[in-house]
PDB file of C-alpha atoms and ligand atoms in Angstrom:
ATOM      1  CA  MET A   1      25.231 -23.977  44.070  1.00 62.00           C
ATOM      2  CA  PRO A   2      28.402 -26.099  44.227  1.00 68.00           C
ATOM      3  CA  SER A   3      30.809 -23.668  42.503  1.00 93.00           C
ATOM      4  CA  LEU A   4      29.765 -20.701  44.646  1.00 97.00           C
ATOM      5  CA  GLN A   5      29.970 -22.903  47.727  1.00 97.00           C
ATOM      6  CA  SER A   6      33.472 -24.144  46.905  1.00 97.00           C
ATOM      7  CA  ALA A   7      34.669 -20.612  46.107  1.00 97.00           C
ATOM      8  CA  ILE A   8      33.337 -19.353  49.467  1.00 97.00           C
ATOM      9  CA  GLU A   9      34.914 -22.292  51.308  1.00 96.00           C
ATOM     10  CA  ARG A  10      38.238 -21.655  49.584  1.00 97.00           C
ATOM     11  CA  PHE A  11      38.316 -17.954  50.492  1.00 97.00           C
ATOM     12  CA  ALA A  12      37.054 -18.655  54.013  1.00 94.00           C
ATOM     13  CA  SER A  13      40.016 -20.946  54.615  1.00 94.00           C
ATOM     14  CA  LEU A  14      42.600 -18.411  53.385  1.00 92.00           C
ATOM     15  CA  GLY A  15      44.479 -16.461  56.059  1.00 85.00           C
ATOM     16  CA  GLU A  16      44.479 -13.192  54.064  1.00 90.00           C
ATOM     17  CA  VAL A  17      41.519 -12.109  51.953  1.00 92.00           C
ATOM     18  CA  GLU A  18      41.373  -8.412  52.745  1.00 91.00           C
ATOM     19  CA  GLY A  19      41.578  -6.374  49.520  1.00 92.00           C
ATOM     20  CA  ASN A  20      41.309  -9.487  47.321  1.00 95.00           C
ATOM     21  CA  PRO A  21      39.116  -8.414  44.343  1.00 96.00           C
ATOM     22  CA  GLU A  22      38.233 -11.991  43.352  1.00 96.00           C
ATOM     23  CA  ALA A  23      37.039 -12.761  46.885  1.00 97.00           C
ATOM     24  CA  ARG A  24      34.910  -9.595  46.861  1.00 97.00           C
ATOM     25  CA  LYS A  25      33.352 -10.552  43.516  1.00 97.00           C
ATOM     26  CA  VAL A  26      32.448 -14.003  44.832  1.00 98.00           C
ATOM     27  CA  PHE A  27      31.083 -12.495  48.047  1.00 98.00           C
ATOM     28  CA  LEU A  28      28.890  -9.978  46.176  1.00 98.00           C
ATOM     29  CA  GLU A  29      27.368 -12.775  44.103  1.00 98.00           C
ATOM     30  CA  PHE A  30      26.794 -14.756  47.305  1.00 98.00           C
ATOM     31  CA  ARG A  31      25.138 -11.773  49.015  1.00 98.00           C
ATOM     32  CA  ASP A  32      22.925 -11.200  46.003  1.00 98.00           C
ATOM     33  CA  GLN A  33      21.702 -14.819  46.081  1.00 97.00           C
ATOM     34  CA  LEU A  34      21.048 -14.536  49.843  1.00 97.00           C
ATOM     35  CA  THR A  35      19.057 -11.342  49.335  1.00 97.00           C
ATOM     36  CA  GLN A  36      16.948 -13.074  46.685  1.00 97.00           C
ATOM     37  CA  GLY A  37      16.354 -16.081  48.938  1.00 97.00           C
ATOM     38  CA  LYS A  38      18.064 -18.406  46.442  1.00 97.00           C
ATOM     39  CA  ILE A  39      20.485 -19.673  49.061  1.00 96.00           C
ATOM     40  CA  ARG A  40      19.718 -20.091  52.754  1.00 97.00           C
ATOM     41  CA  ALA A  41      21.613 -20.809  55.975  1.00 96.00           C
ATOM     42  CA  ALA A  42      19.262 -23.741  56.624  1.00 96.00           C
ATOM     43  CA  GLU A  43      16.725 -25.581  54.475  1.00 95.00           C
ATOM     44  CA  LYS A  44      14.015 -28.129  55.177  1.00 96.00           C
ATOM     45  CA  ILE A  45      14.566 -31.174  52.977  1.00 96.00           C
ATOM     46  CA  ASN A  46      12.119 -34.089  53.315  1.00 96.00           C
ATOM     47  CA  GLY A  47      11.013 -32.819  56.732  1.00 94.00           C
ATOM     48  CA  LYS A  48      14.555 -32.422  58.090  1.00 94.00           C
ATOM     49  CA  TRP A  49      16.369 -29.139  58.574  1.00 95.00           C
ATOM     50  CA  LYS A  50      19.791 -29.141  56.895  1.00 94.00           C
ATOM     51  CA  VAL A  51      22.184 -26.415  58.045  1.00 94.00           C
ATOM     52  CA  ASP A  52      24.584 -25.130  55.381  1.00 94.00           C
ATOM     53  CA  ILE A  53      27.655 -24.058  57.331  1.00 93.00           C
ATOM     54  CA  TRP A  54      29.238 -22.581  54.208  1.00 96.00           C
ATOM     55  CA  VAL A  55      26.556 -19.869  54.172  1.00 96.00           C
ATOM     56  CA  LYS A  56      27.679 -18.648  57.581  1.00 95.00           C
ATOM     57  CA  GLN A  57      31.287 -18.823  56.332  1.00 95.00           C
ATOM     58  CA  GLY A  58      30.277 -16.609  53.416  1.00 96.00           C
ATOM     59  CA  ILE A  59      28.764 -14.031  55.753  1.00 96.00           C
ATOM     60  CA  LEU A  60      31.883 -14.001  57.917  1.00 95.00           C
ATOM     61  CA  LEU A  61      33.927 -13.589  54.717  1.00 96.00           C
ATOM     62  CA  GLY A  62      31.865 -10.449  54.010  1.00 96.00           C
ATOM     63  CA  PHE A  63      32.816  -9.025  57.405  1.00 94.00           C
ATOM     64  CA  ARG A  64      36.504  -9.744  56.717  1.00 96.00           C
ATOM     65  CA  LEU A  65      36.349  -8.112  53.290  1.00 96.00           C
ATOM     66  CA  GLY A  66      34.287  -5.115  54.368  1.00 96.00           C
ATOM     67  CA  GLU A  67      35.751  -1.663  54.840  1.00 95.00           C
ATOM     68  CA  LEU A  68      34.189   0.987  57.019  1.00 95.00           C
ATOM     69  CA  SER A  69      32.230   3.460  54.983  1.00 94.00           C
ATOM     70  CA  LYS A  70      29.638   6.173  55.409  1.00 90.00           C
ATOM     71  CA  MET A  71      26.145   5.065  54.538  1.00 87.00           C
ATOM     72  CA  GLY A  72      22.633   6.345  54.125  1.00 78.00           C
ATOM     73  CA  ASP A  73      21.341   9.763  53.185  1.00 76.00           C
ATOM     74  CA  ASP A  74      22.705  12.923  54.714  1.00 73.00           C
ATOM     75  CA  GLY A  75      19.914  13.179  57.239  1.00 71.00           C
ATOM     76  CA  CYS A  76      20.271  13.958  60.933  1.00 70.00           C
ATOM     77  CA  LEU A  77      21.708  10.486  61.674  1.00 71.00           C
ATOM     78  CA  SER A  78      24.742   9.184  59.833  1.00 77.00           C
ATOM     79  CA  PHE A  79      25.696   5.539  59.636  1.00 83.00           C
ATOM     80  CA  ILE A  80      29.128   3.947  59.442  1.00 87.00           C
ATOM     81  CA  ASP A  81      29.377   0.232  58.738  1.00 91.00           C
ATOM     82  CA  LYS A  82      31.236  -2.365  56.701  1.00 94.00           C
ATOM     83  CA  ASP A  83      30.610  -1.549  53.040  1.00 96.00           C
ATOM     84  CA  THR A  84      29.835  -5.202  52.357  1.00 96.00           C
ATOM     85  CA  PHE A  85      26.613  -4.984  54.405  1.00 94.00           C
ATOM     86  CA  PRO A  86      24.713  -1.803  53.554  1.00 93.00           C
ATOM     87  CA  ALA A  87      21.013  -1.505  54.351  1.00 91.00           C
ATOM     88  CA  ARG A  88      18.680  -3.080  51.823  1.00 93.00           C
ATOM     89  CA  ARG A  89      16.737  -0.755  49.533  1.00 92.00           C
ATOM     90  CA  PHE A  90      13.252  -2.021  48.838  1.00 95.00           C
ATOM     91  CA  THR A  91      11.137  -1.129  45.831  1.00 96.00           C
ATOM     92  CA  VAL A  92       7.360  -1.318  45.485  1.00 96.00           C
ATOM     93  CA  ASP A  93       7.869  -4.457  43.357  1.00 96.00           C
ATOM     94  CA  ASP A  94       9.283  -6.312  46.379  1.00 96.00           C
ATOM     95  CA  HIS A  95       5.768  -6.204  47.933  1.00 96.00           C
ATOM     96  CA  VAL A  96       7.236  -5.836  51.430  1.00 96.00           C
ATOM     97  CA  ARG A  97       5.695  -3.103  53.603  1.00 94.00           C
ATOM     98  CA  VAL A  98       8.347  -1.246  55.605  1.00 93.00           C
ATOM     99  CA  VAL A  99       6.562   1.284  57.812  1.00 92.00           C
ATOM    100  CA  PRO A 100       8.684   4.449  58.360  1.00 91.00           C
ATOM    101  CA  GLY A 101      10.503   4.859  61.672  1.00 90.00           C
ATOM    102  CA  GLY A 102      13.926   3.454  62.369  1.00 89.00           C
ATOM    103  CA  SER A 103      13.927  -0.071  60.993  1.00 92.00           C
ATOM    104  CA  SER A 104      16.817  -1.683  59.174  1.00 93.00           C
ATOM    105  CA  VAL A 105      17.224  -4.754  56.998  1.00 96.00           C
ATOM    106  CA  ARG A 106      20.726  -5.660  55.896  1.00 95.00           C
ATOM    107  CA  LEU A 107      21.540  -6.746  52.369  1.00 95.00           C
ATOM    108  CA  GLY A 108      21.961 -10.500  52.465  1.00 97.00           C
ATOM    109  CA  ALA A 109      18.652 -10.912  54.299  1.00 97.00           C
ATOM    110  CA  TYR A 110      15.762 -12.432  52.318  1.00 98.00           C
ATOM    111  CA  VAL A 111      12.370 -10.894  53.025  1.00 97.00           C
ATOM    112  CA  ALA A 112       9.478 -12.440  51.091  1.00 98.00           C
ATOM    113  CA  PRO A 113       6.577 -10.515  49.546  1.00 96.00           C
ATOM    114  CA  GLY A 114       3.771  -9.946  52.035  1.00 95.00           C
ATOM    115  CA  VAL A 115       6.069  -9.457  55.035  1.00 96.00           C
ATOM    116  CA  ILE A 116       5.271  -6.484  57.283  1.00 95.00           C
ATOM    117  CA  CYS A 117       8.053  -4.730  59.169  1.00 95.00           C
ATOM    118  CA  MET A 118       6.876  -2.478  62.020  1.00 95.00           C
ATOM    119  CA  PRO A 119       9.357   0.081  63.304  1.00 94.00           C
ATOM    120  CA  PRO A 120      11.746  -0.173  64.957  1.00 96.00           C
ATOM    121  CA  MET A 121      12.970  -3.625  64.042  1.00 96.00           C
ATOM    122  CA  PHE A 122      16.140  -5.146  62.661  1.00 97.00           C
ATOM    123  CA  ILE A 123      16.699  -8.062  60.305  1.00 97.00           C
ATOM    124  CA  ASN A 124      20.300  -9.199  60.131  1.00 97.00           C
ATOM    125  CA  VAL A 125      22.301 -10.736  57.308  1.00 96.00           C
ATOM    126  CA  GLY A 126      21.511 -14.324  56.298  1.00 97.00           C
ATOM    127  CA  ALA A 127      18.047 -14.202  57.831  1.00 98.00           C
ATOM    128  CA  TYR A 128      15.211 -15.703  55.770  1.00 98.00           C
ATOM    129  CA  VAL A 129      11.760 -14.310  56.490  1.00 98.00           C
ATOM    130  CA  ASP A 130       8.988 -16.028  54.562  1.00 98.00           C
ATOM    131  CA  GLU A 131       5.640 -14.826  53.162  1.00 97.00           C
ATOM    132  CA  GLY A 132       3.016 -13.134  55.268  1.00 96.00           C
ATOM    133  CA  THR A 133       5.164 -12.874  58.390  1.00 97.00           C
ATOM    134  CA  MET A 134       4.780  -9.904  60.734  1.00 97.00           C
ATOM    135  CA  VAL A 135       7.936  -8.510  62.347  1.00 97.00           C
ATOM    136  CA  ASP A 136       6.538  -6.263  65.042  1.00 97.00           C
ATOM    137  CA  SER A 137       8.112  -3.274  66.791  1.00 97.00           C
ATOM    138  CA  HIS A 138      11.408  -3.840  68.641  1.00 98.00           C
ATOM    139  CA  ALA A 139      11.699  -7.355  67.239  1.00 98.00           C
ATOM    140  CA  LEU A 140      15.109  -8.680  66.245  1.00 98.00           C
ATOM    141  CA  VAL A 141      15.656 -11.327  63.587  1.00 98.00           C
ATOM    142  CA  GLY A 142      19.248 -12.409  64.216  1.00 97.00           C
ATOM    143  CA  SER A 143      21.786 -13.479  61.604  1.00 96.00           C
ATOM    144  CA  CYS A 144      20.801 -16.578  59.591  1.00 97.00           C
ATOM    145  CA  ALA A 145      17.549 -17.080  61.546  1.00 98.00           C
ATOM    146  CA  GLN A 146      14.954 -18.903  59.421  1.00 98.00           C
ATOM    147  CA  ILE A 147      11.426 -17.614  59.890  1.00 98.00           C
ATOM    148  CA  GLY A 148       8.548 -19.451  58.197  1.00 98.00           C
ATOM    149  CA  LYS A 149       5.319 -18.302  56.565  1.00 98.00           C
ATOM    150  CA  ARG A 150       2.632 -16.334  58.460  1.00 96.00           C
ATOM    151  CA  VAL A 151       4.744 -16.210  61.629  1.00 98.00           C
ATOM    152  CA  HIS A 152       3.934 -13.447  64.098  1.00 97.00           C
ATOM    153  CA  LEU A 153       7.044 -12.098  65.811  1.00 98.00           C
ATOM    154  CA  SER A 154       5.356  -9.962  68.441  1.00 97.00           C
ATOM    155  CA  ALA A 155       6.666  -6.756  69.939  1.00 97.00           C
ATOM    156  CA  ALA A 156      10.200  -7.055  71.377  1.00 98.00           C
ATOM    157  CA  ALA A 157      10.581 -10.735  70.398  1.00 98.00           C
ATOM    158  CA  GLN A 158      14.271 -11.524  70.090  1.00 98.00           C
ATOM    159  CA  ILE A 159      15.370 -14.231  67.670  1.00 98.00           C
ATOM    160  CA  GLY A 160      19.070 -14.907  68.247  1.00 96.00           C
ATOM    161  CA  GLY A 161      21.663 -15.101  65.491  1.00 93.00           C
ATOM    162  CA  VAL A 162      24.610 -17.341  64.711  1.00 90.00           C
ATOM    163  CA  LEU A 163      27.349 -14.722  64.610  1.00 80.00           C
ATOM    164  CA  GLU A 164      27.565 -13.383  68.150  1.00 69.00           C
ATOM    165  CA  PRO A 165      28.005 -15.447  70.203  1.00 67.00           C
ATOM    166  CA  VAL A 166      29.106 -17.943  67.591  1.00 66.00           C
ATOM    167  CA  ASN A 167      26.589 -20.786  67.215  1.00 68.00           C
ATOM    168  CA  ALA A 168      26.701 -23.497  64.591  1.00 79.00           C
ATOM    169  CA  ALA A 169      22.994 -23.693  63.829  1.00 90.00           C
ATOM    170  CA  PRO A 170      20.564 -20.850  63.316  1.00 95.00           C
ATOM    171  CA  VAL A 171      17.278 -20.471  65.156  1.00 97.00           C
ATOM    172  CA  ILE A 172      14.420 -21.886  63.075  1.00 98.00           C
ATOM    173  CA  ILE A 173      10.800 -20.835  63.473  1.00 98.00           C
ATOM    174  CA  GLU A 174       8.487 -22.863  61.234  1.00 98.00           C
ATOM    175  CA  ASP A 175       5.217 -21.777  59.556  1.00 98.00           C
ATOM    176  CA  ASP A 176       2.287 -20.268  61.488  1.00 97.00           C
ATOM    177  CA  VAL A 177       4.131 -19.945  64.805  1.00 98.00           C
ATOM    178  CA  LEU A 178       3.199 -17.159  67.207  1.00 97.00           C
ATOM    179  CA  VAL A 179       6.171 -15.804  69.134  1.00 98.00           C
ATOM    180  CA  GLY A 180       4.589 -13.741  71.907  1.00 97.00           C
ATOM    181  CA  GLY A 181       5.740 -10.351  73.111  1.00 98.00           C
ATOM    182  CA  HIS A 182       9.181 -10.211  74.784  1.00 98.00           C
ATOM    183  CA  CYS A 183      10.076 -13.811  73.971  1.00 98.00           C
ATOM    184  CA  GLY A 184      13.701 -14.811  73.408  1.00 98.00           C
ATOM    185  CA  VAL A 185      14.588 -17.742  71.160  1.00 98.00           C
ATOM    186  CA  PHE A 186      18.295 -18.446  71.049  1.00 96.00           C
ATOM    187  CA  GLU A 187      21.088 -20.942  70.290  1.00 94.00           C
ATOM    188  CA  GLY A 188      19.668 -22.864  67.359  1.00 95.00           C
ATOM    189  CA  THR A 189      16.312 -23.635  68.970  1.00 97.00           C
ATOM    190  CA  LEU A 190      13.844 -25.178  66.490  1.00 98.00           C
ATOM    191  CA  VAL A 191      10.210 -24.172  66.931  1.00 98.00           C
ATOM    192  CA  ARG A 192       7.951 -26.488  64.939  1.00 98.00           C
ATOM    193  CA  ALA A 193       4.929 -25.381  62.907  1.00 98.00           C
ATOM    194  CA  ARG A 194       1.914 -23.743  64.611  1.00 98.00           C
ATOM    195  CA  ALA A 195       3.540 -23.692  68.052  1.00 98.00           C
ATOM    196  CA  VAL A 196       2.627 -20.756  70.296  1.00 98.00           C
ATOM    197  CA  LEU A 197       5.185 -19.171  72.618  1.00 98.00           C
ATOM    198  CA  GLY A 198       3.339 -17.263  75.321  1.00 98.00           C
ATOM    199  CA  ALA A 199       4.578 -13.771  76.144  1.00 97.00           C
ATOM    200  CA  GLY A 200       7.933 -13.741  77.917  1.00 98.00           C
ATOM    201  CA  THR A 201       9.044 -17.300  77.089  1.00 98.00           C
ATOM    202  CA  ILE A 202      12.815 -17.760  76.821  1.00 98.00           C
ATOM    203  CA  LEU A 203      14.311 -20.787  75.043  1.00 98.00           C
ATOM    204  CA  THR A 204      18.021 -21.641  74.868  1.00 96.00           C
ATOM    205  CA  ARG A 205      20.110 -24.813  74.588  1.00 94.00           C
ATOM    206  CA  SER A 206      20.194 -24.944  78.398  1.00 95.00           C
ATOM    207  CA  THR A 207      16.477 -24.594  79.150  1.00 96.00           C
ATOM    208  CA  PRO A 208      14.685 -27.949  79.532  1.00 97.00           C
ATOM    209  CA  LEU A 209      11.130 -27.750  78.236  1.00 98.00           C
ATOM    210  CA  PHE A 210       8.553 -29.541  80.393  1.00 98.00           C
ATOM    211  CA  ASP A 211       5.545 -30.997  78.583  1.00 98.00           C
ATOM    212  CA  LEU A 212       2.663 -31.292  81.054  1.00 98.00           C
ATOM    213  CA  VAL A 213       0.435 -32.923  78.440  1.00 98.00           C
ATOM    214  CA  ARG A 214       2.747 -35.729  77.274  1.00 98.00           C
ATOM    215  CA  GLY A 215       4.760 -36.003  80.497  1.00 98.00           C
ATOM    216  CA  HIS A 216       8.014 -35.513  78.614  1.00 98.00           C
ATOM    217  CA  VAL A 217      11.016 -33.208  79.082  1.00 98.00           C
ATOM    218  CA  TYR A 218      12.543 -31.895  75.847  1.00 98.00           C
ATOM    219  CA  LYS A 219      16.252 -30.982  75.938  1.00 98.00           C
ATOM    220  CA  ALA A 220      18.960 -29.993  73.493  1.00 96.00           C
ATOM    221  CA  THR A 221      21.480 -32.780  72.833  1.00 94.00           C
ATOM    222  CA  ALA A 222      25.119 -32.729  71.759  1.00 90.00           C
ATOM    223  CA  ASP A 223      24.015 -32.892  68.099  1.00 87.00           C
ATOM    224  CA  GLY A 224      20.566 -31.395  68.185  1.00 91.00           C
ATOM    225  CA  PRO A 225      18.923 -28.189  69.349  1.00 94.00           C
ATOM    226  CA  LEU A 226      16.056 -27.769  71.779  1.00 97.00           C
ATOM    227  CA  GLU A 227      12.917 -28.563  69.769  1.00 98.00           C
ATOM    228  CA  VAL A 228       9.443 -27.260  70.469  1.00 98.00           C
ATOM    229  CA  PRO A 229       6.884 -29.734  69.063  1.00 98.00           C
ATOM    230  CA  GLU A 230       4.206 -28.759  66.534  1.00 98.00           C
ATOM    231  CA  ASN A 231       1.150 -27.018  68.009  1.00 98.00           C
ATOM    232  CA  ALA A 232       2.666 -26.839  71.505  1.00 98.00           C
ATOM    233  CA  VAL A 233       1.530 -23.906  73.649  1.00 98.00           C
ATOM    234  CA  VAL A 234       4.525 -22.897  75.772  1.00 98.00           C
ATOM    235  CA  VAL A 235       4.373 -20.438  78.669  1.00 98.00           C
ATOM    236  CA  PRO A 236       6.991 -19.209  81.126  1.00 98.00           C
ATOM    237  CA  GLY A 237       6.974 -21.282  84.315  1.00 98.00           C
ATOM    238  CA  SER A 238       9.209 -22.190  87.225  1.00 97.00           C
ATOM    239  CA  ARG A 239      10.417 -25.355  88.972  1.00 95.00           C
ATOM    240  CA  ALA A 240      11.633 -25.865  92.514  1.00 95.00           C
ATOM    241  CA  VAL A 241      15.382 -26.079  93.141  1.00 94.00           C
ATOM    242  CA  GLN A 242      15.888 -29.540  94.611  1.00 91.00           C
ATOM    243  CA  LYS A 243      19.655 -30.024  94.732  1.00 92.00           C
ATOM    244  CA  GLY A 244      22.763 -28.192  95.917  1.00 94.00           C
ATOM    245  CA  LYS A 245      23.595 -26.617  99.256  1.00 94.00           C
ATOM    246  CA  GLY A 246      20.811 -24.099  98.862  1.00 93.00           C
ATOM    247  CA  ALA A 247      18.127 -26.690  98.187  1.00 91.00           C
ATOM    248  CA  GLY A 248      16.259 -25.650 101.335  1.00 92.00           C
ATOM    249  CA  TRP A 249      16.064 -21.977 100.378  1.00 95.00           C
ATOM    250  CA  ASN A 250      12.730 -22.378  98.577  1.00 94.00           C
ATOM    251  CA  LEU A 251      14.127 -20.981  95.358  1.00 96.00           C
ATOM    252  CA  SER A 252      12.792 -21.802  91.948  1.00 97.00           C
ATOM    253  CA  LEU A 253      14.307 -21.573  88.471  1.00 96.00           C
ATOM    254  CA  TYR A 254      12.671 -20.256  85.350  1.00 97.00           C
ATOM    255  CA  THR A 255      11.552 -22.976  82.974  1.00 98.00           C
ATOM    256  CA  PRO A 256       9.350 -23.041  79.888  1.00 98.00           C
ATOM    257  CA  VAL A 257       6.315 -25.323  80.178  1.00 98.00           C
ATOM    258  CA  ILE A 258       3.992 -26.816  77.533  1.00 98.00           C
ATOM    259  CA  VAL A 259       0.581 -26.334  79.150  1.00 98.00           C
ATOM    260  CA  LYS A 260      -1.496 -27.616  76.235  1.00 98.00           C
ATOM    261  CA  TYR A 261      -1.570 -28.196  72.493  1.00 98.00           C
ATOM    262  CA  ARG A 262      -3.150 -25.575  70.320  1.00 97.00           C
ATOM    263  CA  ASP A 263      -6.943 -25.612  70.188  1.00 96.00           C
ATOM    264  CA  GLU A 264      -9.732 -23.291  69.020  1.00 95.00           C
ATOM    265  CA  LYS A 265      -9.410 -21.149  72.132  1.00 95.00           C
ATOM    266  CA  THR A 266      -5.727 -20.547  71.423  1.00 94.00           C
ATOM    267  CA  ASP A 267      -6.539 -19.712  67.796  1.00 93.00           C
ATOM    268  CA  ARG A 268      -9.157 -17.187  68.886  1.00 91.00           C
ATOM    269  CA  GLY A 269      -6.721 -15.598  71.355  1.00 86.00           C
ATOM    270  CA  ILE A 270      -4.010 -15.020  68.787  1.00 85.00           C
ATOM    271  CA  GLU A 271      -6.136 -14.269  65.749  1.00 80.00           C
ATOM    272  CA  LEU A 272      -4.642 -11.501  63.687  1.00 72.00           C
ATOM    273  CA  GLU A 273      -6.415  -8.612  62.090  1.00 66.00           C
ATOM    274  CA  ASP A 274      -6.333  -9.382  58.375  1.00 67.00           C
ATOM    275  CA  TRP A 275      -7.009  -5.792  57.396  1.00 63.00           C
ATOM    276  CA  LEU A 276      -3.703  -4.732  58.919  1.00 66.00           C
ATOM    277  CA  ARG A 277      -1.852  -6.875  56.400  1.00 67.00           C
TER     278      ARG A 277
HETATM  279  C1  LIG B   1      -0.256 -18.634  75.451  1.00 91.36           C
HETATM  280  C2  LIG B   1      -1.498 -17.793  75.220  1.00 91.36           C
HETATM  281  C3  LIG B   1      -1.693 -17.624  73.707  1.00 91.36           C
HETATM  282  C4  LIG B   1      -2.715 -18.457  75.852  1.00 91.36           C
HETATM  283  O1  LIG B   1      -3.113 -19.572  75.107  1.00 91.36           O
HETATM  284  P1  LIG B   1      -4.524 -20.295  75.419  1.00 91.36           P
HETATM  285  O2  LIG B   1      -4.586 -21.499  74.521  1.00 91.36           O
HETATM  286  O3  LIG B   1      -5.618 -19.312  75.328  1.00 91.36           O
HETATM  287  O4  LIG B   1      -4.285 -20.750  76.930  1.00 91.36           O
HETATM  288  P2  LIG B   1      -5.384 -21.051  78.040  1.00 91.36           P
HETATM  289  O5  LIG B   1      -6.011 -19.769  78.474  1.00 91.36           O
HETATM  290  O6  LIG B   1      -6.279 -22.157  77.597  1.00 91.36           O
HETATM  291  O7  LIG B   1      -4.450 -21.505  79.230  1.00 91.36           O
HETATM  292  C5  LIG B   1      -3.973 -22.830  79.443  1.00 91.36           C
HETATM  293  C6  LIG B   1      -3.279 -22.839  80.796  1.00 91.36           C
HETATM  294  O8  LIG B   1      -2.044 -22.109  80.735  1.00 91.36           O
HETATM  295  C7  LIG B   1      -2.073 -20.985  81.635  1.00 91.36           C
HETATM  296  N1  LIG B   1      -1.523 -19.850  80.915  1.00 91.36           N
HETATM  297  C8  LIG B   1      -1.989 -19.326  79.775  1.00 91.36           C
HETATM  298  N2  LIG B   1      -1.186 -18.333  79.382  1.00 91.36           N
HETATM  299  C9  LIG B   1      -0.208 -18.227  80.297  1.00 91.36           C
HETATM  300  C10 LIG B   1       0.913 -17.379  80.426  1.00 91.36           C
HETATM  301  N3  LIG B   1       1.189 -16.456  79.511  1.00 91.36           N
HETATM  302  N4  LIG B   1       1.731 -17.546  81.492  1.00 91.36           N
HETATM  303  C11 LIG B   1       1.466 -18.507  82.408  1.00 91.36           C
HETATM  304  N5  LIG B   1       0.406 -19.351  82.334  1.00 91.36           N
HETATM  305  C12 LIG B   1      -0.415 -19.196  81.290  1.00 91.36           C
HETATM  306  C13 LIG B   1      -3.535 -20.790  81.977  1.00 91.36           C
HETATM  307  O9  LIG B   1      -3.700 -20.227  83.245  1.00 91.36           O
HETATM  308  C14 LIG B   1      -4.090 -22.178  81.900  1.00 91.36           C
HETATM  309  O10 LIG B   1      -3.755 -22.888  83.071  1.00 91.36           O
HETATM  310  P3  LIG B   1      -4.941 -23.487  83.996  1.00 91.36           P
HETATM  311  O11 LIG B   1      -5.720 -24.414  83.089  1.00 91.36           O
HETATM  312  O12 LIG B   1      -4.209 -24.168  85.097  1.00 91.36           O
HETATM  313  O13 LIG B   1      -5.733 -22.283  84.403  1.00 91.36           O
HETATM  314  C15 LIG B   1      -1.366 -16.386  75.894  1.00 91.36           C
HETATM  315  O14 LIG B   1      -1.101 -16.544  77.268  1.00 91.36           O
HETATM  316  C16 LIG B   1      -0.236 -15.548  75.312  1.00 91.36           C
HETATM  317  O15 LIG B   1       0.864 -15.487  75.837  1.00 91.36           O
HETATM  318  N6  LIG B   1      -0.527 -14.870  74.184  1.00 91.36           N
HETATM  319  C17 LIG B   1       0.429 -14.055  73.487  1.00 91.36           C
HETATM  320  C18 LIG B   1       0.247 -12.610  73.854  1.00 91.36           C
HETATM  321  C19 LIG B   1       1.154 -11.770  73.056  1.00 91.36           C
HETATM  322  O16 LIG B   1       2.349 -11.771  73.236  1.00 91.36           O
HETATM  323  N7  LIG B   1       0.589 -11.041  72.109  1.00 91.36           N
HETATM  324  C20 LIG B   1       1.391 -10.211  71.273  1.00 91.36           C
HETATM  325  C21 LIG B   1       0.591  -9.614  70.208  1.00 91.36           C
HETATM  326  S1  LIG B   1       1.376  -8.079  69.810  1.00 91.36           S
END
């Protein structure tokens, strides 16, 4: 999409775009392509995730161009937001089940057929949610987050976005991952296919991930995010504080731990009820 990309980059670099009709036209085309999943904030090419920074620039352009407006039906709750990011309207042809009860998906988010959205949940702009994924109650899919096929985002799982606080790379959750209840995955963390995050696991750029099986410690680097390997089963753990003036206080710090790699027992434990789909 080189011409759309260069137009977005040009408007993003301009000091003043507010009220510029050409910029709005370009943005609306961009948002339409995002909503259809034709462009993405990050894409896997030959096994490597490539982040397209211009997509985030396009989203920020939408916020700059947007004007506050009243949205939604005249029900008991009224909504005021930037007119560039209204809520998405689904049709039966989209084949996405949105169960009634306080959920919202912004335009500019791609949601594939077969996705189930349990209320309340929120999918932000630029997010890409692939086929067969379950977004359970109180789950958040942050801006530009890339969620693979058949992922289970369990109740209250929080997938951070790239807009606030500003991060360069989106969180990526690959195919067939289970994100357990109350997990938090933030700051560009990459969770490889079929990994399982046990309930309550928190992953950020600053959390080292201890692998008990391989005897390795995974960390984010200056150029790369924290990566959870394929099939890893991660649970919330703790490690003793060994340095600093308070080293003798018997404190421990939270740390995620890989306790095993996925096996039949794990699969049985997280099996999903097909009839609910
Ligand atoms: C991670 C999980 C899937 C268990 O996987 P499993 O493959 O069955 O794990 P196992 O029972 O073989 O446990 C392996 C080891 O990790 C420990 N462990 C397992 N789950 C743990 C957890 N959540 N926290 C801490 N330790 C845990 C076990 O005690 C065991 O250690 P041990 O061998 O020293 O006793 C499960 O704990 C979990 O969190 N499931 C998600 C629940 C959830 O959020 N569901 C939402 C649906 S809405």
